[in-house]
Coordinates of C-alpha atoms and ligand atoms in Angstrom, one line a residue:
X1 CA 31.6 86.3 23.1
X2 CA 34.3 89.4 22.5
X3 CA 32.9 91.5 19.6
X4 CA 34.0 90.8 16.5
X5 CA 34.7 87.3 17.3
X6 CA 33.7 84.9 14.0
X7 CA 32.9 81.3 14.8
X8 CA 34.8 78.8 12.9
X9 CA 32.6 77.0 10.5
X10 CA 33.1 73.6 10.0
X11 CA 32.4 71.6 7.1
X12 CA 30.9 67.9 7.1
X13 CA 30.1 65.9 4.6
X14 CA 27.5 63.3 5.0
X15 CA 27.9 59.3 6.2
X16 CA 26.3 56.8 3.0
X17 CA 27.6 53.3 2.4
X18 CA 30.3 53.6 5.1
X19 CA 31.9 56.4 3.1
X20 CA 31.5 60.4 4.1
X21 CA 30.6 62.3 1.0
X22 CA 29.8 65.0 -0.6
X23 CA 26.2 65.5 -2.4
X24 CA 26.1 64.7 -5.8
X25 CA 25.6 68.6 -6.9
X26 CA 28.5 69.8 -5.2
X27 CA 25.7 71.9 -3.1
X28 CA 26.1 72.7 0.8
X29 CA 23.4 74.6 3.0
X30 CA 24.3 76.3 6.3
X31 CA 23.6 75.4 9.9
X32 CA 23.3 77.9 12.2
X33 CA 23.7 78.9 16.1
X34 CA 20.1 80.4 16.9
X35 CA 21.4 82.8 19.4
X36 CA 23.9 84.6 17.6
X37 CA 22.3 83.8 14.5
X38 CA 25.4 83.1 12.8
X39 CA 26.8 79.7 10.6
X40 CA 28.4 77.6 12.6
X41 CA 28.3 75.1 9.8
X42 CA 28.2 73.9 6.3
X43 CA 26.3 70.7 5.5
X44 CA 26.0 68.6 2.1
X45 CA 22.9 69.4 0.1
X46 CA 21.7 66.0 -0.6
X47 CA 18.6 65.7 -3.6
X48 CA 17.0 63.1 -5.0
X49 CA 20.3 61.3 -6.4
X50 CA 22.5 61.3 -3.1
X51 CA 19.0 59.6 -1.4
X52 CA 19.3 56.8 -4.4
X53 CA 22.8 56.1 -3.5
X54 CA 21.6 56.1 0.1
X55 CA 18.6 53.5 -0.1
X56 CA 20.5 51.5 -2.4
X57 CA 23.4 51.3 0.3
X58 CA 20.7 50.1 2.9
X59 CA 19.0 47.6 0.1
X60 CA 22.0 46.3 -0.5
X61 CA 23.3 45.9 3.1
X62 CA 19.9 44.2 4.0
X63 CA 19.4 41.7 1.1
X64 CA 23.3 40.7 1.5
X65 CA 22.1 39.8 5.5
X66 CA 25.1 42.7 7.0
X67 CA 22.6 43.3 9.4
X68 CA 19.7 41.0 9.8
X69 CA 22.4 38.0 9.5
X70 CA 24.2 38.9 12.3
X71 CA 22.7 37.2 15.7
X72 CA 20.9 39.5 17.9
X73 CA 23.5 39.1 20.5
X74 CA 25.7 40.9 17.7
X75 CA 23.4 43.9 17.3
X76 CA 22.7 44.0 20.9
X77 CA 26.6 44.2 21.4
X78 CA 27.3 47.0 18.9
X79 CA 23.9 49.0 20.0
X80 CA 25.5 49.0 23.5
X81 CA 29.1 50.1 22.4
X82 CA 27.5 52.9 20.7
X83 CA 25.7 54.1 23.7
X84 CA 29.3 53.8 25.4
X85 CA 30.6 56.1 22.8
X86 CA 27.5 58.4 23.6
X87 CA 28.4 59.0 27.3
X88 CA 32.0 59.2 26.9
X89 CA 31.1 61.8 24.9
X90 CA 28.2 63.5 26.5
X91 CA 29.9 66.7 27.2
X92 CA 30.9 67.4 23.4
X93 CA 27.4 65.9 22.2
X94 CA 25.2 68.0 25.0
X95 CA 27.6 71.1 24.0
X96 CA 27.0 70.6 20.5
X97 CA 23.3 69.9 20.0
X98 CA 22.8 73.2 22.1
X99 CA 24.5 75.7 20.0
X100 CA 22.9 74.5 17.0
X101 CA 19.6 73.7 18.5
X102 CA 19.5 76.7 21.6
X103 CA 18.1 74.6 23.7
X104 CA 19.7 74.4 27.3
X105 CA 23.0 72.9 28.2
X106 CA 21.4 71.4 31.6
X107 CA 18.0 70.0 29.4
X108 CA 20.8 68.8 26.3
X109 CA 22.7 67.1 28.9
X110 CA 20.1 65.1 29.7
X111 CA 18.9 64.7 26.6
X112 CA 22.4 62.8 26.0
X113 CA 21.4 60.7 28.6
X114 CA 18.2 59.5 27.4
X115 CA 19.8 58.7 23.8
X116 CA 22.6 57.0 25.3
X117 CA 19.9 54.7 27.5
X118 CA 17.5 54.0 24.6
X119 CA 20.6 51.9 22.6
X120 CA 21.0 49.9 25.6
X121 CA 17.0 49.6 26.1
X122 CA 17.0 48.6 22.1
X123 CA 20.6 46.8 22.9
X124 CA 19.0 44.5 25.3
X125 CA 15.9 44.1 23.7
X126 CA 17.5 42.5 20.3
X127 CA 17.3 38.8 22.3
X128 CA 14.1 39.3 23.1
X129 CA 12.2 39.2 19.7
X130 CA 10.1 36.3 20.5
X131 CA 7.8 33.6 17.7
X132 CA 5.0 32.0 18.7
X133 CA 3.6 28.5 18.0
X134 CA 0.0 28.8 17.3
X135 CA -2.2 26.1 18.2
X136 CA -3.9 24.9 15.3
X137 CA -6.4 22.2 15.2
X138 CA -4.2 20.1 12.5
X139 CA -1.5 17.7 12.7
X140 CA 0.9 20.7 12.0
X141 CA 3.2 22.9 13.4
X142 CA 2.1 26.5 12.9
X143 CA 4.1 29.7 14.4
X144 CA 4.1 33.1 13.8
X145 CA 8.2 34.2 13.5
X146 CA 9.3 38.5 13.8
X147 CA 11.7 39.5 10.7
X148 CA 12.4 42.6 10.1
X149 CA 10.5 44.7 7.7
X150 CA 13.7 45.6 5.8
X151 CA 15.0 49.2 4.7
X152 CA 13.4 51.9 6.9
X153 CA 13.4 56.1 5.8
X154 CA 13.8 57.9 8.7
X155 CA 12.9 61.8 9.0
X156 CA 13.1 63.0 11.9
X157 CA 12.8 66.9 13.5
X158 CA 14.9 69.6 15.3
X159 CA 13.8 69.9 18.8
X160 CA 15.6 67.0 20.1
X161 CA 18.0 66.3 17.3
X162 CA 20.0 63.5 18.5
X163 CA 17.3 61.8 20.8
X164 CA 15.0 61.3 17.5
X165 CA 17.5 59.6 15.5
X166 CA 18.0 57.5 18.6
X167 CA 14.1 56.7 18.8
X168 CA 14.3 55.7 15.4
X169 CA 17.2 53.9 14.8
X170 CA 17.9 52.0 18.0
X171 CA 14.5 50.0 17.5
X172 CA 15.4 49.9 13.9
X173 CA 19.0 48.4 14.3
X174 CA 17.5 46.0 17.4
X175 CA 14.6 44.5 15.0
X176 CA 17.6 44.1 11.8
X177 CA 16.5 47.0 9.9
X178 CA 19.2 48.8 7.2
X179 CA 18.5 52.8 7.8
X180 CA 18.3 55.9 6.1
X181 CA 17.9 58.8 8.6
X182 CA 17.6 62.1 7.4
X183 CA 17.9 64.9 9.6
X184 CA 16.0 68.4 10.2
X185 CA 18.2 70.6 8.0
X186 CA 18.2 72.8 11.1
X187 CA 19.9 70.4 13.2
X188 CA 22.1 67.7 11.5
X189 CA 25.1 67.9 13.6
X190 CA 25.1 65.3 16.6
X191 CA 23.8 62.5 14.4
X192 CA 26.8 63.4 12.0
X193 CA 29.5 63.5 15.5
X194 CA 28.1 60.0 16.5
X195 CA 27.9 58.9 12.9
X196 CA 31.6 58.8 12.6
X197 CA 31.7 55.9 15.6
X198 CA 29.7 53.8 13.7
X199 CA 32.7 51.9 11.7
X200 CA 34.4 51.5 14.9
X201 CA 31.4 49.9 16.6
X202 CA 31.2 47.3 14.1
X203 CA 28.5 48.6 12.1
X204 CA 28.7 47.0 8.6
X205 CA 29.0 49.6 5.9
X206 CA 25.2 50.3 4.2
X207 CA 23.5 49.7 7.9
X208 CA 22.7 53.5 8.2
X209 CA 23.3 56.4 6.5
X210 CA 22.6 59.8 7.3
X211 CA 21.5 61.6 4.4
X212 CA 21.7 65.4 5.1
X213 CA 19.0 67.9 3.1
X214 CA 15.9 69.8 3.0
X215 CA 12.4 68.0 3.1
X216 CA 11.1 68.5 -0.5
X217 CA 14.5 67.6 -2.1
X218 CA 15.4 65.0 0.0
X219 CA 12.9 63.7 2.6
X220 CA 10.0 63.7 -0.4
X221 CA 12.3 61.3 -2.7
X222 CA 13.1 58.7 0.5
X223 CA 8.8 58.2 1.5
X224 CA 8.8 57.6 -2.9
X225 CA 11.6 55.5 -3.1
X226 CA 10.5 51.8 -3.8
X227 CA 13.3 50.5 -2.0
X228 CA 12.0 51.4 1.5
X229 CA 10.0 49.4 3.1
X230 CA 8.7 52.0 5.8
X231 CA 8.8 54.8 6.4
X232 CA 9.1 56.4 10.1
X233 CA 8.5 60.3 10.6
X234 CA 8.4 62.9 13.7
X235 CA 6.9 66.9 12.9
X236 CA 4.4 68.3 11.3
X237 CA 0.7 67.5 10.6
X238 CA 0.8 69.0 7.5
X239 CA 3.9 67.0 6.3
X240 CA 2.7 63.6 7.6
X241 CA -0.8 64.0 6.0
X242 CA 1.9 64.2 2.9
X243 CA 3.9 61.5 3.9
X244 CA 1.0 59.3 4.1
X245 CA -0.5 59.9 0.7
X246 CA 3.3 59.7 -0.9
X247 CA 4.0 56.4 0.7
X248 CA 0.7 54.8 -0.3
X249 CA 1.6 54.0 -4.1
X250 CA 4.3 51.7 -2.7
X251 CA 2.2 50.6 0.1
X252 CA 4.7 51.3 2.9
X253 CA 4.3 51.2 6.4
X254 CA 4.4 54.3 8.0
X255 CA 4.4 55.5 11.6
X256 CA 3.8 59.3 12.2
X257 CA 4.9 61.6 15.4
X258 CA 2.5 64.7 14.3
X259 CA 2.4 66.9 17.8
X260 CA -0.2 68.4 18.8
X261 CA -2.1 70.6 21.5
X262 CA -2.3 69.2 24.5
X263 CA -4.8 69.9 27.4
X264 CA -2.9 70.2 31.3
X265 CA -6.1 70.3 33.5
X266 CA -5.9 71.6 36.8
X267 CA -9.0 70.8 39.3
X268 CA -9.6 72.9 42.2
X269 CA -8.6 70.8 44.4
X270 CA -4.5 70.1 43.0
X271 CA -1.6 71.0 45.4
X272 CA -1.2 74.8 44.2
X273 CA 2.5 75.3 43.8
X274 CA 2.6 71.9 42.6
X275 CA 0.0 73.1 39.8
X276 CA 1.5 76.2 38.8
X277 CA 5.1 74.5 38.3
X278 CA 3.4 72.1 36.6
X279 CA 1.9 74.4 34.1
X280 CA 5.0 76.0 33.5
X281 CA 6.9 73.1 32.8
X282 CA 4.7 71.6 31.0
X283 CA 4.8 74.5 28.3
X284 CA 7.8 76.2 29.0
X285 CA 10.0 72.9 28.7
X286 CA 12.9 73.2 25.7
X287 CA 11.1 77.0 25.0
X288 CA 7.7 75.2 24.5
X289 CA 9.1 73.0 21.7
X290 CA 7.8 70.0 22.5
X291 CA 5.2 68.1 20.7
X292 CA 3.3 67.1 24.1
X293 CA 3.8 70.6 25.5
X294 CA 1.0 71.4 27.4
X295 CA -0.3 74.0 25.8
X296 CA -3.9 74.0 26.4
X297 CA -4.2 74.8 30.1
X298 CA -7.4 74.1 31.3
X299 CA -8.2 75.3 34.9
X300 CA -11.1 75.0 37.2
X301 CA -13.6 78.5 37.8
X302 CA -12.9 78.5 41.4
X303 CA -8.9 79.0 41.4
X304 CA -8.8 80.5 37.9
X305 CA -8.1 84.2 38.3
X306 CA -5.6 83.3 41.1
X307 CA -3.8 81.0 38.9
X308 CA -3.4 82.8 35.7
X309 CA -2.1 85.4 38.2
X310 CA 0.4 83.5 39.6
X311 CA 1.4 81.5 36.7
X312 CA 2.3 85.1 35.1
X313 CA 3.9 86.1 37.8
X314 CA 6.5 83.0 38.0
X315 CA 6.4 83.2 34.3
X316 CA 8.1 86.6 34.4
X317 CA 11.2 84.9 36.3
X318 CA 11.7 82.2 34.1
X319 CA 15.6 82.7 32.8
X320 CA 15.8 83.3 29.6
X321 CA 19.6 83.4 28.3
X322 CA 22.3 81.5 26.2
X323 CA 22.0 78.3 25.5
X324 CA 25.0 77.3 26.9
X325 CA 24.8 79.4 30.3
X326 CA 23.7 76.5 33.5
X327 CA 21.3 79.0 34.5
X328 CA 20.0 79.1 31.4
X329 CA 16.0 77.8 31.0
X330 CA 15.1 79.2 27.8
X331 CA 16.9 80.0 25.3
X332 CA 16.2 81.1 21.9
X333 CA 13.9 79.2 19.1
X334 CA 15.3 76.9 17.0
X335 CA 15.2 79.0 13.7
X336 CA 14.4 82.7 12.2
X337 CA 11.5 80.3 10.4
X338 CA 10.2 78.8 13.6
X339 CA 10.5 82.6 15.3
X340 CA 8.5 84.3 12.7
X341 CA 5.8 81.5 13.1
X342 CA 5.4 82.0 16.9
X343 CA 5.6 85.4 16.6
X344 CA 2.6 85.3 13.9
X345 CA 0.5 83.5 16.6
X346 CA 1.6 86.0 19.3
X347 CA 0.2 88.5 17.1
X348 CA -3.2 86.2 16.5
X349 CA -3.4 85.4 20.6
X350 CA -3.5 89.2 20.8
X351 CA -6.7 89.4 18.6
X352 CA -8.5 86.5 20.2
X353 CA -7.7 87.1 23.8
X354 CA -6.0 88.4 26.7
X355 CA -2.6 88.3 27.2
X356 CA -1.1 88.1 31.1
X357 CA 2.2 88.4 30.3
X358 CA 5.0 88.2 27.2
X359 CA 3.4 88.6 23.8
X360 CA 7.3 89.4 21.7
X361 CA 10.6 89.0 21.4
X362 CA 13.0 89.5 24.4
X363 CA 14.7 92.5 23.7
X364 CA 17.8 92.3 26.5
X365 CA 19.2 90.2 23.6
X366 CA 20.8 91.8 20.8
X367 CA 20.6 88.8 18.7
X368 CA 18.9 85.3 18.9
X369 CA 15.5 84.3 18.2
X370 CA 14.4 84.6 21.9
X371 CA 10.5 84.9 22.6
X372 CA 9.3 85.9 26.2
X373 CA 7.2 82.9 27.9
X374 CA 3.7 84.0 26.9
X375 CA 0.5 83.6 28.7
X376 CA -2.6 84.1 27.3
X377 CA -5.5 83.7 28.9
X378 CA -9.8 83.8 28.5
X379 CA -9.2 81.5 25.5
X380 CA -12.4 80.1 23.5
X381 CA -11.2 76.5 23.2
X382 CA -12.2 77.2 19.3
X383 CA -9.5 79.9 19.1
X384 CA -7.0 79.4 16.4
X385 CA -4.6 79.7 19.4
X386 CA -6.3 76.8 21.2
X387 CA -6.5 74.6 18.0
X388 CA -3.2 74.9 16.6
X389 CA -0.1 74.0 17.2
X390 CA 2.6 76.9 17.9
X391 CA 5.5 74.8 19.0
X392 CA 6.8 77.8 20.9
X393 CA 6.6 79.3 24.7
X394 CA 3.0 79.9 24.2
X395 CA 0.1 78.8 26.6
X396 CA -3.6 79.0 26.2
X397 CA -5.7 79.5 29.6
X398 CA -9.3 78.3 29.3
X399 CA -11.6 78.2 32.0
X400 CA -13.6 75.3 33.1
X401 CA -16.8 74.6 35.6
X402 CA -16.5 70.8 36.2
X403 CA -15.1 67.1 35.7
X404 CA -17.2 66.6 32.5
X405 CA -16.6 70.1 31.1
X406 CA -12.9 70.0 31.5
X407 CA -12.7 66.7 29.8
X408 CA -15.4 68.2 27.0
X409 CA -13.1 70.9 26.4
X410 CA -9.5 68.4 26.6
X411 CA -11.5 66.1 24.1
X412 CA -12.6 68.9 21.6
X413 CA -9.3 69.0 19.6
X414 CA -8.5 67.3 16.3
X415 CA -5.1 66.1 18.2
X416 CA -4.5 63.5 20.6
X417 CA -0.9 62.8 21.7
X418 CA -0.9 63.8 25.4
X419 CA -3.0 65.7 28.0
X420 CA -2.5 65.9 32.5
X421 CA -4.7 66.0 35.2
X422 CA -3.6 67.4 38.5
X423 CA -5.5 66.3 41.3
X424 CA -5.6 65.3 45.2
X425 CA -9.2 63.0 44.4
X426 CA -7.9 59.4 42.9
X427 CA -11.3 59.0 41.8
X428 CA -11.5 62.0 39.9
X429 CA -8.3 61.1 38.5
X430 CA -8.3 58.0 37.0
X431 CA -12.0 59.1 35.4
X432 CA -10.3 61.8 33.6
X433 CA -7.6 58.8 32.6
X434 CA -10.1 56.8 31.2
X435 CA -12.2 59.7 29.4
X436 CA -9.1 61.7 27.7
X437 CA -8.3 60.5 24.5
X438 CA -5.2 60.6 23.9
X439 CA -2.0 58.6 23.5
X440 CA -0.3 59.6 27.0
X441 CA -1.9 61.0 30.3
X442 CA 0.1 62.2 33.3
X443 CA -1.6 62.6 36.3
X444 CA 0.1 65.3 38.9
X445 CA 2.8 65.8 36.2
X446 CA 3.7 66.7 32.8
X447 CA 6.3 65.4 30.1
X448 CA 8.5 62.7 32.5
X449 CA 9.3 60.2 29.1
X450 CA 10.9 57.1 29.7
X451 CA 12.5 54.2 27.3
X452 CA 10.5 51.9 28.8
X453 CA 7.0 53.2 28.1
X454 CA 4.9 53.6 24.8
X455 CA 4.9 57.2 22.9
X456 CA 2.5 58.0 20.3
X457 CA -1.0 59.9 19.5
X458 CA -4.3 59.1 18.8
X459 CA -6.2 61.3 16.4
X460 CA -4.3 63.7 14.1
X461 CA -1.2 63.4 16.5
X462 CA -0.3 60.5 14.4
X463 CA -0.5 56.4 14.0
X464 CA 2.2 53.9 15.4
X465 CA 4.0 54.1 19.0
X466 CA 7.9 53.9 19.5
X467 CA 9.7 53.0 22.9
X468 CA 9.5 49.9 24.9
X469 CA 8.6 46.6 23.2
X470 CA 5.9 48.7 20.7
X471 CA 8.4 50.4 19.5
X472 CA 10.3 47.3 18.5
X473 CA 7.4 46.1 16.4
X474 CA 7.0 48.8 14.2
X475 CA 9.9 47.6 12.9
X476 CA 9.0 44.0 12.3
X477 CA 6.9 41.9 9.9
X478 CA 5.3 39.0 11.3
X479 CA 5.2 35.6 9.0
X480 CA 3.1 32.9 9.4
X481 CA 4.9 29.3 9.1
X482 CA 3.0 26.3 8.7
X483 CA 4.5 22.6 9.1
X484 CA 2.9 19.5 8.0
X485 CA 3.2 16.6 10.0
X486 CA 1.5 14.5 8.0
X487 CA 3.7 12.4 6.1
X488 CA 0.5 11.0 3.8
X489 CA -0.8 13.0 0.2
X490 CA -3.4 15.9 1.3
X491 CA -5.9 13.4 -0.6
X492 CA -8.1 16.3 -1.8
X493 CA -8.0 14.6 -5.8
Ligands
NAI501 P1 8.4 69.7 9.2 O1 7.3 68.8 9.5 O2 8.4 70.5 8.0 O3 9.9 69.0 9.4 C1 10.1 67.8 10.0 C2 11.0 66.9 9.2 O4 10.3 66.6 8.0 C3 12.3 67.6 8.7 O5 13.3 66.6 8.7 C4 12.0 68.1 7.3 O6 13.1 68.2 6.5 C5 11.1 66.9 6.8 N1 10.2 67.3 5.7 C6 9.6 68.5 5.5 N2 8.8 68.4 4.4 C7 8.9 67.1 3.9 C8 8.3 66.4 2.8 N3 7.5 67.0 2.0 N4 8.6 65.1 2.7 C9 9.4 64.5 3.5 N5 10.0 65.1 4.6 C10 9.7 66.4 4.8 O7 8.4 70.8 10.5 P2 9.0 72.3 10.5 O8 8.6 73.0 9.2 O9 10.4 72.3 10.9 O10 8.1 72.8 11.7 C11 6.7 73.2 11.4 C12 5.8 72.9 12.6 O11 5.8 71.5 12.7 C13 6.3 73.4 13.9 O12 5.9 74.7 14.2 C14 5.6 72.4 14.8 O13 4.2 72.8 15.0 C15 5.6 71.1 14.0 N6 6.6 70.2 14.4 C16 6.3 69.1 15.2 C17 7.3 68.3 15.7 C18 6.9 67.1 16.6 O14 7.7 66.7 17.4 N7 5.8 66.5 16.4 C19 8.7 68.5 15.5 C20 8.9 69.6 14.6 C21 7.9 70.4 14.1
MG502 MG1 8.2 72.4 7.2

């Protein structure tokens, strides 16, 4: 970019009731590009009021039947011509959700991809939202029939913007839920891009709105409201344990996404390069903010000094650079927030053990919030850089002796969304698959996600799973019908 050169920044308003508005205040708050640091982006403030008008949109849309009326051929259809929008416009979106996010244009690409192929996985899966007749010992007819539970919240995070809203509302829109999907304030801009399709879809008006705004001011009034029937959430621990205690006065469901710290265990006996690519992906992967990044790296005694060794040494030659450069495969954090809080644990790993390589900011960049892939290694497992999540390029090396220490240490974590084994001895393997508790376990890779599959923690990482058919039911009640066939009195009196 010459010197000098000011982005334009653009103003949007936000998408309620089939209108684009304004907040109620008046008040915007910038969006920025993280690697020049500058706005690229002005973005209604929405509080407390602007969420009212909101869920009452969605109540509205759902008690009227807009959505849940329709026949799931209908929302099938209109889930599908959204995902065509979504790859005729995959450039743009990819192009967009990296400057704002800094996350690579090859890893945003794909990214387009996967939201694009989870509305036609939810598309297709609208007709197949199946009752049951139970067998009751009666001369009845009893089912069990799905409805959807009715106006869902939505709050989603910033490290991959537009494939969270499509986690949460393709399953939503499927099942006949009315949304409201707020944003990270970070990152609101692809869902507001692909929001403006959704009248030419067919999307009644009220079906989902995109409410743009902070957490506190408008994330906190949405889990209150007593309107919504659920509430659906990806980020932090510390805001789900929130969310939970908010939502319980109005007894809604809620499915958390919470992250956590997840254990890649390497056994002696794993294909070497195979294992050290593997670690690095597995941490390094969208600059290490992921919420299954592989952050606790476990290796065996016997190979340990060689692979902290070499895993520094590739580690050094991983490309950091603009977001939007193809040979690009790190670019900056997401924020100055989320900067300053991996560079406080950089300064904590530095304290509790040793560091092979990184450790600060990249300095060949004048601007950004770039952080050099980090290694540290000799971590106690009860290190605060071993128990907390940094959601950065960060990774923990702890040493192990054996099968049942390695899954000791893995185990020993108040998280539980993902962990991988890499190993050449099936045996071995599918042990460590039954003993790891958590919610996903690769074996001989690390973070391959697919549509198709179910996504969620045990533990602190969170309740509830979303993808495939589970994620689907999250979004449905299940009522109990009962049929007499009896044409006589019941004869009790
Ligand atoms: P956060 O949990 O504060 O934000 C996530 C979403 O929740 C955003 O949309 C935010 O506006 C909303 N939110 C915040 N406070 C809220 C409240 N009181 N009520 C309702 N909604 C609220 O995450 P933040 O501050 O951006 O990142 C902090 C840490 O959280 C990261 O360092 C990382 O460890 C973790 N995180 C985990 C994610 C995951 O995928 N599991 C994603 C993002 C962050
Ligand atoms: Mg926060």
């Amino acid at each position: 970019m010459p010197a000098g050169f000011k982005t334009e920044v653009k103003a949007y308003q936000m998408y309620i009731d089939g209108e684009w508005l304004e907040s109620r205040s008046g008040k915007t708050f910038p969006v920025y590009d993280p690697s020049t640091e500058e706005v690229i982006a002005q973005v209604p403030d929405a509080n407390a009021e602007d969420v009212d008008r909101a869920v009452a949109a969605a109540r509205a849309a759902f008690d009227r039947g807009a959505w849940s009326g329709t026949t799931a051929q209908e929302r099938g259809r209109i889930l599908f011509r959204l995902a065509t929008k979504i790859r005729e416009n995959a450039a743009m979106l990819a192009e967009l959700e990296c400057r704002n996010s800094g996350k690579p244009i090859v890893e945003a690409e794909f990214d387009m991809g996967d939201v694009a192929t989870c509305f036609e996985y939810y598309g297709g899966l609208a007709t197949k939202v199946l009752g049951y007749i139970n067998p009751v010992p009666d001369n009845a007819m009893s089912m069990s029939l799905k409805e959807p539970v009715g106006v869902a919240g939505q709050i989603i995070p910033w490290n991959y913007p537009l494939l969270m809203a499509a986690w949460k509302l393709a399953p939503a829109l499927a099942a006949g839920c009315t949304c409201v999907l707020k944003p990270a304030e970070q990152t609101p801009l692809t869902i507001l891009e692909v929001a403006k399709w959704f009248e030419e879809i067919g999307l009644p008006k009220g079906v989902v709105n995109v409410v743009t705004g902070f957490g506190e001011t408008a994330g906190a009034p949405m889990v209150k409201h007593p309107e919504v029937n659920k509430i659906a959430f990806t980020g932090s621990a510390t805001v789900g344990k929130v969310i939970v205690k908010q939502a319980a006065d109005t007894v809604k469901r809620v499915t958390l996404e919470l992250g956590g710290k997840s254990p890649n265990i390497f056994f002696a006996d794993a294909d070497f390069e195979a294992a050290i690519d593997g670690a690095l992906f597995g941490v390094f992967i969208n600059q290490g903010e992921v919420c299954s990044a592989g952050s606790r790296v476990l290796v065996e005694k016997s190979i340990y000094p060689k692979f902290v060794e070499a895993m520094a040494e590739k580690a050094k030659r991983v490309t950091l650079g603009p977001p939007l450069d193809r040979d690009t495969k790190m670019g900056p954090l997401v924020s100055k927030e989320q900067y300053e809080r991996v560079c406080s644990y950089l300064d904590i790993g530095k304290k509790e053990a040793k560091l092979a390589t990184g450790g600060g900011r990249a300095e060949k960049f004048a601007r950004g919030f770039y952080v050099e892939p980090t290694i540290f290694y000799d971590v106690d497992n009860q290190a605060r850089i071993a128990r907390e999540e940094i959601f950065g390029p960060v990774a923990s090396v702890i040493p192990f002796e054996n099968e049942s220490d390695a899954v000791q240490i893995a185990n020993d974590s108040p998280y539980g969304l993902a962990a991988a084994v890499w190993t050449r001895d099936i045996f071995k393997a599918f042990r460590a698959v039954k003993a790891l508790r958590a919610g996903i376990v690769w074996v001989n890779h690390m973070q391959p996600t697919y549509v198709e599959a179910p996504w969620g923690g045990y533990k602190q990482s969170g309740f509830g799973r979303e993808l495939g058919p589970w994620g689907i039911e999250e979004y449905l009640e299940t009522k109990q019908v009962h049929i007499n066939l009896n044409e006589q009195p019941i004869g009790w009196y």
